């Protein structure tokens, strides 16, 4: 005799599988939101520091910070 699940067991199994998938998707979305917040914060800090370097006419600092901004933007595809 085959070991077949009843209809209710099959539905329950499918529902549990869908709930696990939903949890994975939620975790991914949360991670994306956190990463976006970190990126935005880093970009804002660097932009402010670049502006200050320009105000002080500090070319070496400006070049260093601009390079960091370019690396950051390439890492996150912006």
PDB file of C-alpha atoms in Angstrom:
ATOM      1  CA  UNK A   1       0.000   0.000   0.000  1.00  0.00           C
ATOM      2  CA  UNK A   2       1.269   3.423  -0.888  1.00  0.00           C
ATOM      3  CA  UNK A   3       1.969   5.962   1.819  1.00  0.00           C
ATOM      4  CA  UNK A   4      -0.382   8.656   0.489  1.00  0.00           C
ATOM      5  CA  UNK A   5      -1.300  11.786   2.357  1.00  0.00           C
ATOM      6  CA  UNK A   6      -4.889  12.739   2.829  1.00  0.00           C
ATOM      7  CA  UNK A   7      -6.182  15.859   1.121  1.00  0.00           C
ATOM      8  CA  UNK A   8      -6.111  17.841   4.374  1.00  0.00           C
ATOM      9  CA  UNK A   9      -2.542  16.716   5.076  1.00  0.00           C
ATOM     10  CA  UNK A  10      -1.495  17.764   1.562  1.00  0.00           C
ATOM     11  CA  UNK A  11      -3.130  21.173   1.945  1.00  0.00           C
ATOM     12  CA  UNK A  12      -1.526  21.634   5.362  1.00  0.00           C
ATOM     13  CA  UNK A  13       1.868  20.668   3.953  1.00  0.00           C
ATOM     14  CA  UNK A  14       1.470  23.106   1.063  1.00  0.00           C
ATOM     15  CA  UNK A  15       0.393  25.878   3.430  1.00  0.00           C
ATOM     16  CA  UNK A  16       3.438  25.313   5.633  1.00  0.00           C
ATOM     17  CA  UNK A  17       5.681  25.413   2.582  1.00  0.00           C
ATOM     18  CA  UNK A  18       4.111  28.688   1.448  1.00  0.00           C
ATOM     19  CA  UNK A  19       4.517  30.162   4.940  1.00  0.00           C
ATOM     20  CA  UNK A  20       8.215  29.260   4.897  1.00  0.00           C
ATOM     21  CA  UNK A  21       8.584  30.900   1.479  1.00  0.00           C
ATOM     22  CA  UNK A  22       6.787  34.015   2.749  1.00  0.00           C
ATOM     23  CA  UNK A  23       9.172  34.186   5.709  1.00  0.00           C
ATOM     24  CA  UNK A  24      12.176  33.942   3.380  1.00  0.00           C
ATOM     25  CA  UNK A  25      10.804  36.710   1.181  1.00  0.00           C
ATOM     26  CA  UNK A  26      10.145  38.886   4.224  1.00  0.00           C
ATOM     27  CA  UNK A  27      13.692  38.343   5.468  1.00  0.00           C
ATOM     28  CA  UNK A  28      15.050  39.308   2.057  1.00  0.00           C
ATOM     29  CA  UNK A  29      12.957  42.467   1.969  1.00  0.00           C
ATOM     30  CA  UNK A  30      14.054  43.437   5.473  1.00  0.00           C
ATOM     31  CA  UNK A  31      17.686  42.891   4.489  1.00  0.00           C
ATOM     32  CA  UNK A  32      17.220  45.030   1.372  1.00  0.00           C
ATOM     33  CA  UNK A  33      15.663  47.850   3.412  1.00  0.00           C
ATOM     34  CA  UNK A  34      18.527  47.761   5.919  1.00  0.00           C
ATOM     35  CA  UNK A  35      21.139  47.744   3.145  1.00  0.00           C
ATOM     36  CA  UNK A  36      19.427  50.691   1.443  1.00  0.00           C
ATOM     37  CA  UNK A  37      19.395  52.635   4.720  1.00  0.00           C
ATOM     38  CA  UNK A  38      23.104  51.928   5.287  1.00  0.00           C
ATOM     39  CA  UNK A  39      23.947  52.951   1.721  1.00  0.00           C
ATOM     40  CA  UNK A  40      21.925  56.143   1.951  1.00  0.00           C
ATOM     41  CA  UNK A  41      23.569  57.070   5.252  1.00  0.00           C
ATOM     42  CA  UNK A  42      27.072  56.426   3.905  1.00  0.00           C
ATOM     43  CA  UNK A  43      26.317  58.417   0.738  1.00  0.00           C
ATOM     44  CA  UNK A  44      24.962  61.341   2.743  1.00  0.00           C
ATOM     45  CA  UNK A  45      27.960  61.390   5.070  1.00  0.00           C
ATOM     46  CA  UNK A  46      30.402  61.222   2.159  1.00  0.00           C
ATOM     47  CA  UNK A  47      28.528  63.945   0.255  1.00  0.00           C
ATOM     48  CA  UNK A  48      28.713  66.230   3.289  1.00  0.00           C
ATOM     49  CA  UNK A  49      32.424  65.505   3.732  1.00  0.00           C
ATOM     50  CA  UNK A  50      33.036  66.184   0.022  1.00  0.00           C
ATOM     51  CA  UNK A  51      31.215  69.515   0.308  1.00  0.00           C
ATOM     52  CA  UNK A  52      33.319  70.435   3.326  1.00  0.00           C
ATOM     53  CA  UNK A  53      36.526  69.491   1.500  1.00  0.00           C
ATOM     54  CA  UNK A  54      35.475  71.727  -1.381  1.00  0.00           C
ATOM     55  CA  UNK A  55      34.671  74.594   0.995  1.00  0.00           C
ATOM     56  CA  UNK A  56      38.139  74.226   2.552  1.00  0.00           C
ATOM     57  CA  UNK A  57      39.715  73.932  -0.910  1.00  0.00           C
ATOM     58  CA  UNK A  58      41.347  70.706   0.250  1.00  0.00           C
ATOM     59  CA  UNK A  59      42.007  68.972  -3.062  1.00  0.00           C
ATOM     60  CA  UNK A  60      43.704  65.816  -1.677  1.00  0.00           C
ATOM     61  CA  UNK A  61      40.822  65.204   0.730  1.00  0.00           C
ATOM     62  CA  UNK A  62      38.285  65.936  -2.008  1.00  0.00           C
ATOM     63  CA  UNK A  63      39.948  63.428  -4.329  1.00  0.00           C
ATOM     64  CA  UNK A  64      40.115  60.786  -1.598  1.00  0.00           C
ATOM     65  CA  UNK A  65      36.464  61.210  -0.626  1.00  0.00           C
ATOM     66  CA  UNK A  66      35.317  61.336  -4.258  1.00  0.00           C
ATOM     67  CA  UNK A  67      37.142  58.081  -4.884  1.00  0.00           C
ATOM     68  CA  UNK A  68      35.409  56.512  -1.882  1.00  0.00           C
ATOM     69  CA  UNK A  69      32.051  57.726  -3.189  1.00  0.00           C
ATOM     70  CA  UNK A  70      32.746  56.193  -6.612  1.00  0.00           C
ATOM     71  CA  UNK A  71      33.641  52.844  -5.018  1.00  0.00           C
ATOM     72  CA  UNK A  72      30.494  52.956  -2.891  1.00  0.00           C
ATOM     73  CA  UNK A  73      28.313  53.744  -5.881  1.00  0.00           C
ATOM     74  CA  UNK A  74      29.858  50.933  -7.943  1.00  0.00           C
ATOM     75  CA  UNK A  75      29.391  48.419  -5.104  1.00  0.00           C
ATOM     76  CA  UNK A  76      25.679  49.137  -4.862  1.00  0.00           C
ATOM     77  CA  UNK A  77      24.991  49.766  -8.521  1.00  0.00           C
ATOM     78  CA  UNK A  78      23.975  53.410  -8.281  1.00  0.00           C
TER      79      UNK A  78
END
